[in-house]
PDB file of C-alpha atoms in Angstrom:
ATOM      1  CA  GLY U   1      11.299 -71.446  68.856  1.00  0.00           C
ATOM      2  CA  GLN U   2      13.062 -74.547  69.783  1.00  0.00           C
ATOM      3  CA  GLN U   3      12.802 -75.383  73.260  1.00  0.00           C
ATOM      4  CA  VAL U   4      14.806 -78.078  75.080  1.00  0.00           C
ATOM      5  CA  MET U   5      13.629 -79.159  78.479  1.00  0.00           C
ATOM      6  CA  GLN U   6      15.617 -81.137  80.911  1.00  0.00           C
ATOM      7  CA  ILE U   7      14.660 -83.045  83.963  1.00  0.00           C
ATOM      8  CA  PRO U   8      15.196 -83.303  86.861  1.00  0.00           C
ATOM      9  CA  GLN U   9      16.670 -80.011  87.800  1.00  0.00           C
ATOM     10  CA  TYR U  10      18.504 -81.112  90.585  1.00  0.00           C
ATOM     11  CA  GLN U  11      19.379 -84.671  92.051  1.00  0.00           C
ATOM     12  CA  HIS U  12      21.127 -85.744  95.248  1.00  0.00           C
ATOM     13  CA  VAL U  13      22.217 -89.318  95.345  1.00  0.00           C
ATOM     14  CA  GLN U  14      24.527 -91.456  97.436  1.00  0.00           C
ATOM     15  CA  GLU U  15      27.807 -92.850  96.060  1.00  0.00           C
ATOM     16  CA  GLY U  16      27.413 -95.899  94.174  1.00  0.00           C
ATOM     17  CA  GLU U  17      23.695 -95.190  93.087  1.00  0.00           C
ATOM     18  CA  ASP U  18      22.686 -94.681  89.635  1.00  0.00           C
ATOM     19  CA  PHE U  19      21.749 -91.329  88.022  1.00  0.00           C
ATOM     20  CA  THR U  20      19.785 -90.356  84.688  1.00  0.00           C
ATOM     21  CA  THR U  21      18.926 -87.041  83.161  1.00  0.00           C
ATOM     22  CA  TYR U  22      16.185 -86.613  80.410  1.00  0.00           C
ATOM     23  CA  CYS U  23      16.251 -84.211  77.745  1.00  0.00           C
ATOM     24  CA  ASN U  24      13.125 -83.365  75.362  1.00  0.00           C
ATOM     25  CA  SER U  25      12.964 -81.149  72.490  1.00  0.00           C
ATOM     26  CA  SER U  26       9.844 -79.388  71.063  1.00  0.00           C
ATOM     27  CA  THR U  27      11.063 -80.175  67.662  1.00  0.00           C
ATOM     28  CA  THR U  28      12.964 -82.860  65.752  1.00  0.00           C
ATOM     29  CA  LEU U  29      16.683 -82.517  66.281  1.00  0.00           C
ATOM     30  CA  SER U  30      19.328 -83.287  63.774  1.00  0.00           C
ATOM     31  CA  ASN U  31      21.626 -83.984  66.673  1.00  0.00           C
ATOM     32  CA  ILE U  32      22.069 -83.661  70.491  1.00  0.00           C
ATOM     33  CA  GLN U  33      25.266 -82.868  72.362  1.00  0.00           C
ATOM     34  CA  TRP U  34      25.874 -83.276  76.021  1.00  0.00           C
ATOM     35  CA  TYR U  35      28.075 -81.203  78.140  1.00  0.00           C
ATOM     36  CA  LYS U  36      29.445 -81.407  81.831  1.00  0.00           C
ATOM     37  CA  GLN U  37      29.889 -78.172  84.107  1.00  0.00           C
ATOM     38  CA  ARG U  38      31.918 -78.828  87.363  1.00  0.00           C
ATOM     39  CA  PRO U  39      31.306 -76.283  89.942  1.00  0.00           C
ATOM     40  CA  GLY U  40      32.899 -73.058  89.373  1.00  0.00           C
ATOM     41  CA  GLY U  41      34.032 -74.364  86.015  1.00  0.00           C
ATOM     42  CA  HIS U  42      32.836 -74.006  82.344  1.00  0.00           C
ATOM     43  CA  PRO U  43      30.914 -76.489  80.232  1.00  0.00           C
ATOM     44  CA  VAL U  44      33.079 -79.380  78.673  1.00  0.00           C
ATOM     45  CA  PHE U  45      31.764 -81.014  75.722  1.00  0.00           C
ATOM     46  CA  LEU U  46      31.110 -85.078  76.506  1.00  0.00           C
ATOM     47  CA  ILE U  47      29.498 -86.502  73.227  1.00  0.00           C
ATOM     48  CA  GLN U  48      27.224 -85.961  70.293  1.00  0.00           C
ATOM     49  CA  LEU U  49      24.406 -88.396  69.239  1.00  0.00           C
ATOM     50  CA  VAL U  50      23.374 -88.095  65.594  1.00  0.00           C
ATOM     51  CA  LYS U  51      21.540 -91.166  64.495  1.00  0.00           C
ATOM     52  CA  SER U  52      17.773 -92.184  65.505  1.00  0.00           C
ATOM     53  CA  GLY U  53      17.890 -94.635  68.362  1.00  0.00           C
ATOM     54  CA  GLU U  54      21.599 -94.360  69.057  1.00  0.00           C
ATOM     55  CA  VAL U  55      23.257 -95.404  72.075  1.00  0.00           C
ATOM     56  CA  LYS U  56      26.923 -94.589  73.034  1.00  0.00           C
ATOM     57  CA  LYS U  57      28.934 -95.371  76.145  1.00  0.00           C
ATOM     58  CA  GLN U  58      31.702 -93.819  77.775  1.00  0.00           C
ATOM     59  CA  LYS U  59      32.861 -95.875  80.839  1.00  0.00           C
ATOM     60  CA  ARG U  60      30.042 -95.595  83.302  1.00  0.00           C
ATOM     61  CA  LEU U  61      28.119 -93.067  81.275  1.00  0.00           C
ATOM     62  CA  THR U  62      25.383 -94.038  78.809  1.00  0.00           C
ATOM     63  CA  PHE U  63      23.917 -91.713  76.252  1.00  0.00           C
ATOM     64  CA  GLN U  64      20.732 -92.557  74.214  1.00  0.00           C
ATOM     65  CA  PHE U  65      19.037 -90.615  71.360  1.00  0.00           C
ATOM     66  CA  GLY U  66      15.463 -91.481  70.996  1.00  0.00           C
ATOM     67  CA  GLU U  67      13.886 -93.161  67.770  1.00  0.00           C
ATOM     68  CA  ALA U  68      12.026 -89.772  66.897  1.00  0.00           C
ATOM     69  CA  LYS U  69      15.138 -87.917  67.522  1.00  0.00           C
ATOM     70  CA  LYS U  70      13.380 -85.432  70.026  1.00  0.00           C
ATOM     71  CA  ASN U  71      14.579 -86.968  73.379  1.00  0.00           C
ATOM     72  CA  SER U  72      17.787 -87.988  74.856  1.00  0.00           C
ATOM     73  CA  SER U  73      18.947 -89.184  78.098  1.00  0.00           C
ATOM     74  CA  LEU U  74      22.163 -89.706  80.163  1.00  0.00           C
ATOM     75  CA  HIS U  75      22.541 -92.356  82.421  1.00  0.00           C
ATOM     76  CA  ILE U  76      25.447 -92.740  85.107  1.00  0.00           C
ATOM     77  CA  THR U  77      25.868 -96.163  86.598  1.00  0.00           C
ATOM     78  CA  ALA U  78      27.440 -96.314  90.225  1.00  0.00           C
ATOM     79  CA  THR U  79      28.131 -92.529  90.664  1.00  0.00           C
ATOM     80  CA  GLN U  80      31.385 -91.463  92.114  1.00  0.00           C
ATOM     81  CA  THR U  81      32.106 -88.081  93.717  1.00  0.00           C
ATOM     82  CA  THR U  82      33.901 -86.990  90.604  1.00  0.00           C
ATOM     83  CA  ASP U  83      30.716 -87.180  88.527  1.00  0.00           C
ATOM     84  CA  VAL U  84      29.445 -84.114  90.610  1.00  0.00           C
ATOM     85  CA  GLY U  85      28.412 -81.081  88.374  1.00  0.00           C
ATOM     86  CA  THR U  86      25.641 -79.772  86.218  1.00  0.00           C
ATOM     87  CA  TYR U  87      24.970 -81.939  82.997  1.00  0.00           C
ATOM     88  CA  PHE U  88      23.522 -80.171  79.853  1.00  0.00           C
ATOM     89  CA  CYS U  89      21.880 -81.174  76.802  1.00  0.00           C
ATOM     90  CA  ALA U  90      22.108 -79.168  73.724  1.00  0.00           C
ATOM     91  CA  GLY U  91      20.010 -79.928  70.495  1.00  0.00           C
ATOM     92  CA  ARG U  92      20.330 -78.571  67.216  1.00  0.00           C
ATOM     93  CA  ASP U  93      17.500 -78.305  64.500  1.00  0.00           C
ATOM     94  CA  SER U  94      18.516 -79.133  60.880  1.00  0.00           C
ATOM     95  CA  GLY U  95      19.605 -75.985  59.067  1.00  0.00           C
ATOM     96  CA  TYR U  96      20.455 -73.914  62.029  1.00  0.00           C
ATOM     97  CA  SER U  97      24.008 -73.120  63.219  1.00  0.00           C
ATOM     98  CA  THR U  98      23.329 -72.769  66.939  1.00  0.00           C
ATOM     99  CA  LEU U  99      22.379 -75.261  69.824  1.00  0.00           C
ATOM    100  CA  THR U 100      19.745 -74.792  72.343  1.00  0.00           C
ATOM    101  CA  PHE U 101      20.798 -75.757  75.597  1.00  0.00           C
ATOM    102  CA  GLY U 102      18.350 -77.607  78.316  1.00  0.00           C
ATOM    103  CA  LYS U 103      18.605 -75.872  81.789  1.00  0.00           C
ATOM    104  CA  GLY U 104      20.602 -78.514  82.999  1.00  0.00           C
ATOM    105  CA  THR U 105      20.455 -81.050  85.862  1.00  0.00           C
ATOM    106  CA  MET U 106      22.841 -80.437  88.762  1.00  0.00           C
ATOM    107  CA  LEU U 107      24.210 -83.741  90.146  1.00  0.00           C
ATOM    108  CA  LEU U 108      25.294 -84.054  93.846  1.00  0.00           C
ATOM    109  CA  VAL U 109      27.101 -87.075  94.979  1.00  0.00           C
ATOM    110  CA  SER U 110      27.513 -87.859  98.716  1.00  0.00           C
ATOM    111  CA  PRO U 111      30.255 -90.448  99.788  1.00  0.00           C
TER     112      PRO U 111
ATOM    113  CA  ASP L   1      40.600 -75.106  77.081  1.00  0.00           C
ATOM    114  CA  ALA L   2      43.904 -73.045  76.939  1.00  0.00           C
ATOM    115  CA  GLY L   3      43.020 -72.092  73.102  1.00  0.00           C
ATOM    116  CA  ILE L   4      40.285 -69.601  74.218  1.00  0.00           C
ATOM    117  CA  THR L   5      40.553 -67.221  76.850  1.00  0.00           C
ATOM    118  CA  GLN L   6      38.187 -64.601  78.286  1.00  0.00           C
ATOM    119  CA  SER L   7      39.174 -61.429  80.165  1.00  0.00           C
ATOM    120  CA  PRO L   8      38.539 -60.136  82.666  1.00  0.00           C
ATOM    121  CA  ARG L   9      37.375 -63.208  84.862  1.00  0.00           C
ATOM    122  CA  TYR L  10      35.584 -60.744  87.280  1.00  0.00           C
ATOM    123  CA  LYS L  11      34.028 -57.297  86.832  1.00  0.00           C
ATOM    124  CA  ILE L  12      31.898 -54.989  89.014  1.00  0.00           C
ATOM    125  CA  THR L  13      30.491 -51.978  87.444  1.00  0.00           C
ATOM    126  CA  GLU L  14      27.925 -49.562  87.872  1.00  0.00           C
ATOM    127  CA  THR L  15      24.492 -49.091  86.008  1.00  0.00           C
ATOM    128  CA  GLY L  16      24.617 -47.279  83.100  1.00  0.00           C
ATOM    129  CA  ARG L  17      28.192 -47.765  82.624  1.00  0.00           C
ATOM    130  CA  GLN L  18      29.703 -49.277  79.414  1.00  0.00           C
ATOM    131  CA  VAL L  19      31.635 -52.692  79.880  1.00  0.00           C
ATOM    132  CA  THR L  20      33.306 -54.783  77.120  1.00  0.00           C
ATOM    133  CA  LEU L  21      34.201 -58.493  77.813  1.00  0.00           C
ATOM    134  CA  MET L  22      36.960 -59.861  75.733  1.00  0.00           C
ATOM    135  CA  CYS L  23      37.151 -63.291  73.850  1.00  0.00           C
ATOM    136  CA  HIS L  24      40.177 -64.509  72.105  1.00  0.00           C
ATOM    137  CA  GLN L  25      40.855 -67.958  70.635  1.00  0.00           C
ATOM    138  CA  THR L  26      43.665 -69.406  68.871  1.00  0.00           C
ATOM    139  CA  TRP L  27      42.407 -72.295  67.099  1.00  0.00           C
ATOM    140  CA  SER L  28      41.235 -70.172  64.006  1.00  0.00           C
ATOM    141  CA  HIS L  29      37.598 -71.599  64.500  1.00  0.00           C
ATOM    142  CA  SER L  30      35.164 -69.904  62.445  1.00  0.00           C
ATOM    143  CA  TYR L  31      32.267 -70.022  64.834  1.00  0.00           C
ATOM    144  CA  MET L  32      32.208 -67.806  68.054  1.00  0.00           C
ATOM    145  CA  PHE L  33      29.504 -67.614  70.470  1.00  0.00           C
ATOM    146  CA  TRP L  34      28.603 -65.502  73.459  1.00  0.00           C
ATOM    147  CA  TYR L  35      26.313 -67.303  76.256  1.00  0.00           C
ATOM    148  CA  ARG L  36      25.132 -65.930  79.515  1.00  0.00           C
ATOM    149  CA  GLN L  37      24.433 -68.290  82.447  1.00  0.00           C
ATOM    150  CA  ASP L  38      21.909 -67.497  85.142  1.00  0.00           C
ATOM    151  CA  LEU L  39      20.389 -69.865  87.951  1.00  0.00           C
ATOM    152  CA  GLY L  40      17.311 -71.264  86.722  1.00  0.00           C
ATOM    153  CA  HIS L  41      17.758 -70.383  83.145  1.00  0.00           C
ATOM    154  CA  GLY L  42      20.905 -72.582  81.969  1.00  0.00           C
ATOM    155  CA  LEU L  43      22.993 -71.184  79.091  1.00  0.00           C
ATOM    156  CA  ARG L  44      21.171 -68.731  76.985  1.00  0.00           C
ATOM    157  CA  LEU L  45      22.653 -67.440  73.486  1.00  0.00           C
ATOM    158  CA  ILE L  46      23.183 -63.671  73.168  1.00  0.00           C
ATOM    159  CA  TYR L  47      25.248 -63.414  69.814  1.00  0.00           C
ATOM    160  CA  TYR L  48      27.073 -65.396  67.503  1.00  0.00           C
ATOM    161  CA  SER L  49      29.468 -65.222  64.477  1.00  0.00           C
ATOM    162  CA  ALA L  50      30.051 -67.607  61.700  1.00  0.00           C
ATOM    163  CA  ALA L  51      33.331 -65.856  60.472  1.00  0.00           C
ATOM    164  CA  ALA L  52      35.051 -62.236  60.563  1.00  0.00           C
ATOM    165  CA  ASP L  53      32.520 -59.133  59.902  1.00  0.00           C
ATOM    166  CA  ILE L  54      29.360 -61.662  60.213  1.00  0.00           C
ATOM    167  CA  THR L  55      27.061 -61.734  63.355  1.00  0.00           C
ATOM    168  CA  ASP L  56      23.731 -62.657  64.343  1.00  0.00           C
ATOM    169  CA  LYS L  57      21.439 -62.393  67.252  1.00  0.00           C
ATOM    170  CA  GLY L  58      20.728 -65.291  69.623  1.00  0.00           C
ATOM    171  CA  GLU L  59      17.959 -65.799  71.990  1.00  0.00           C
ATOM    172  CA  VAL L  60      18.672 -62.688  74.150  1.00  0.00           C
ATOM    173  CA  PRO L  61      20.409 -59.991  72.283  1.00  0.00           C
ATOM    174  CA  ASP L  62      18.791 -56.929  73.805  1.00  0.00           C
ATOM    175  CA  GLY L  63      21.476 -54.494  75.565  1.00  0.00           C
ATOM    176  CA  TYR L  64      24.568 -56.182  73.975  1.00  0.00           C
ATOM    177  CA  VAL L  65      26.649 -55.291  70.872  1.00  0.00           C
ATOM    178  CA  VAL L  66      29.143 -57.398  69.293  1.00  0.00           C
ATOM    179  CA  SER L  67      31.758 -57.179  66.640  1.00  0.00           C
ATOM    180  CA  ARG L  68      34.243 -59.427  64.920  1.00  0.00           C
ATOM    181  CA  SER L  69      36.940 -57.646  62.833  1.00  0.00           C
ATOM    182  CA  LYS L  70      39.363 -60.712  63.128  1.00  0.00           C
ATOM    183  CA  THR L  71      38.680 -64.284  63.200  1.00  0.00           C
ATOM    184  CA  GLU L  72      40.227 -64.592  66.791  1.00  0.00           C
ATOM    185  CA  ASN L  73      38.308 -62.095  68.841  1.00  0.00           C
ATOM    186  CA  PHE L  74      34.632 -61.369  69.643  1.00  0.00           C
ATOM    187  CA  PRO L  75      34.328 -59.006  72.200  1.00  0.00           C
ATOM    188  CA  LEU L  76      30.898 -58.335  73.793  1.00  0.00           C
ATOM    189  CA  THR L  77      29.639 -54.891  74.894  1.00  0.00           C
ATOM    190  CA  LEU L  78      27.329 -53.771  77.141  1.00  0.00           C
ATOM    191  CA  GLU L  79      26.489 -50.399  76.120  1.00  0.00           C
ATOM    192  CA  SER L  80      24.487 -49.384  79.547  1.00  0.00           C
ATOM    193  CA  ALA L  81      24.879 -51.944  82.029  1.00  0.00           C
ATOM    194  CA  THR L  82      21.800 -52.848  84.012  1.00  0.00           C
ATOM    195  CA  ARG L  83      21.429 -54.937  86.958  1.00  0.00           C
ATOM    196  CA  SER L  84      19.532 -57.766  85.096  1.00  0.00           C
ATOM    197  CA  GLN L  85      22.812 -58.240  83.161  1.00  0.00           C
ATOM    198  CA  THR L  86      24.275 -59.303  86.196  1.00  0.00           C
ATOM    199  CA  SER L  87      25.270 -62.968  85.185  1.00  0.00           C
ATOM    200  CA  VAL L  88      28.285 -65.311  84.302  1.00  0.00           C
ATOM    201  CA  TYR L  89      29.406 -64.866  80.405  1.00  0.00           C
ATOM    202  CA  PHE L  90      30.917 -67.552  78.688  1.00  0.00           C
ATOM    203  CA  CYS L  91      32.400 -67.180  75.109  1.00  0.00           C
ATOM    204  CA  ALA L  92      32.745 -70.556  73.115  1.00  0.00           C
ATOM    205  CA  SER L  93      33.937 -71.293  69.656  1.00  0.00           C
ATOM    206  CA  ARG L  94      33.757 -74.244  67.265  1.00  0.00           C
ATOM    207  CA  THR L  95      34.995 -75.232  63.766  1.00  0.00           C
ATOM    208  CA  THR L  96      32.641 -75.071  60.797  1.00  0.00           C
ATOM    209  CA  GLY L  97      31.135 -78.549  60.796  1.00  0.00           C
ATOM    210  CA  GLU L  98      27.565 -78.432  62.169  1.00  0.00           C
ATOM    211  CA  GLY L  99      28.177 -81.402  64.606  1.00  0.00           C
ATOM    212  CA  SER L 100      31.452 -79.935  66.058  1.00  0.00           C
ATOM    213  CA  PRO L 101      31.612 -79.373  69.454  1.00  0.00           C
ATOM    214  CA  LEU L 102      31.579 -76.105  71.553  1.00  0.00           C
ATOM    215  CA  HIS L 103      34.738 -75.024  73.337  1.00  0.00           C
ATOM    216  CA  PHE L 104      33.971 -72.557  76.215  1.00  0.00           C
ATOM    217  CA  GLY L 105      36.358 -70.163  77.904  1.00  0.00           C
ATOM    218  CA  ASN L 106      36.554 -70.165  81.659  1.00  0.00           C
ATOM    219  CA  GLY L 107      33.810 -67.352  81.930  1.00  0.00           C
ATOM    220  CA  THR L 108      33.296 -63.606  83.200  1.00  0.00           C
ATOM    221  CA  ARG L 109      31.718 -63.124  86.233  1.00  0.00           C
ATOM    222  CA  LEU L 110      30.032 -59.826  85.818  1.00  0.00           C
ATOM    223  CA  THR L 111      28.251 -57.989  88.722  1.00  0.00           C
ATOM    224  CA  VAL L 112      26.260 -54.768  87.945  1.00  0.00           C
ATOM    225  CA  THR L 113      25.483 -52.454  90.931  1.00  0.00           C
TER     226      THR L 113
END
């Protein structure tokens, strides 16, 4: 079955440093979604990428979808303490109704 | 999101007991999902439903039963709870569009003693 690997599992940065999490799928994806979960909270949808090589930005967050549609990344520029949480990627194979989630990257930001 | 609610928020039960986790959404979303979240495993799909009276297994369905007699409700039942089912359970819903995002409930923290 489809597998989605996400690295790193955990990252601790100083406020102002950049952060990147990477997601790799064992199969070609039709789309990939990113979610953020604050400590004690529930996952919240951030964005969806559909096209090969697509790049989308949300303020300090940059999302990329690989040319082969098998990998993706989320980059945060100049982290803030409000960025703390776990970031999940979730990929969907063509023809399937469900998403497969990566295990997530927990981000801790120290002031 | 206020449109999808889970109950209870916390539950402690004993091994062997039956327990039902409730999920209710007010958006009339066609799809509903149950995930469990465990440290080191991320979010794993238990069961999902594409519409009322249509359910299908996810990645980890063993030990769980679901039903969907009404579009807005999707209860998850542990027929005979085991300690390995101690977890945080999230219900989610989405519209029929394949790219539509998941909307999660606040979760139920279940402890099986």
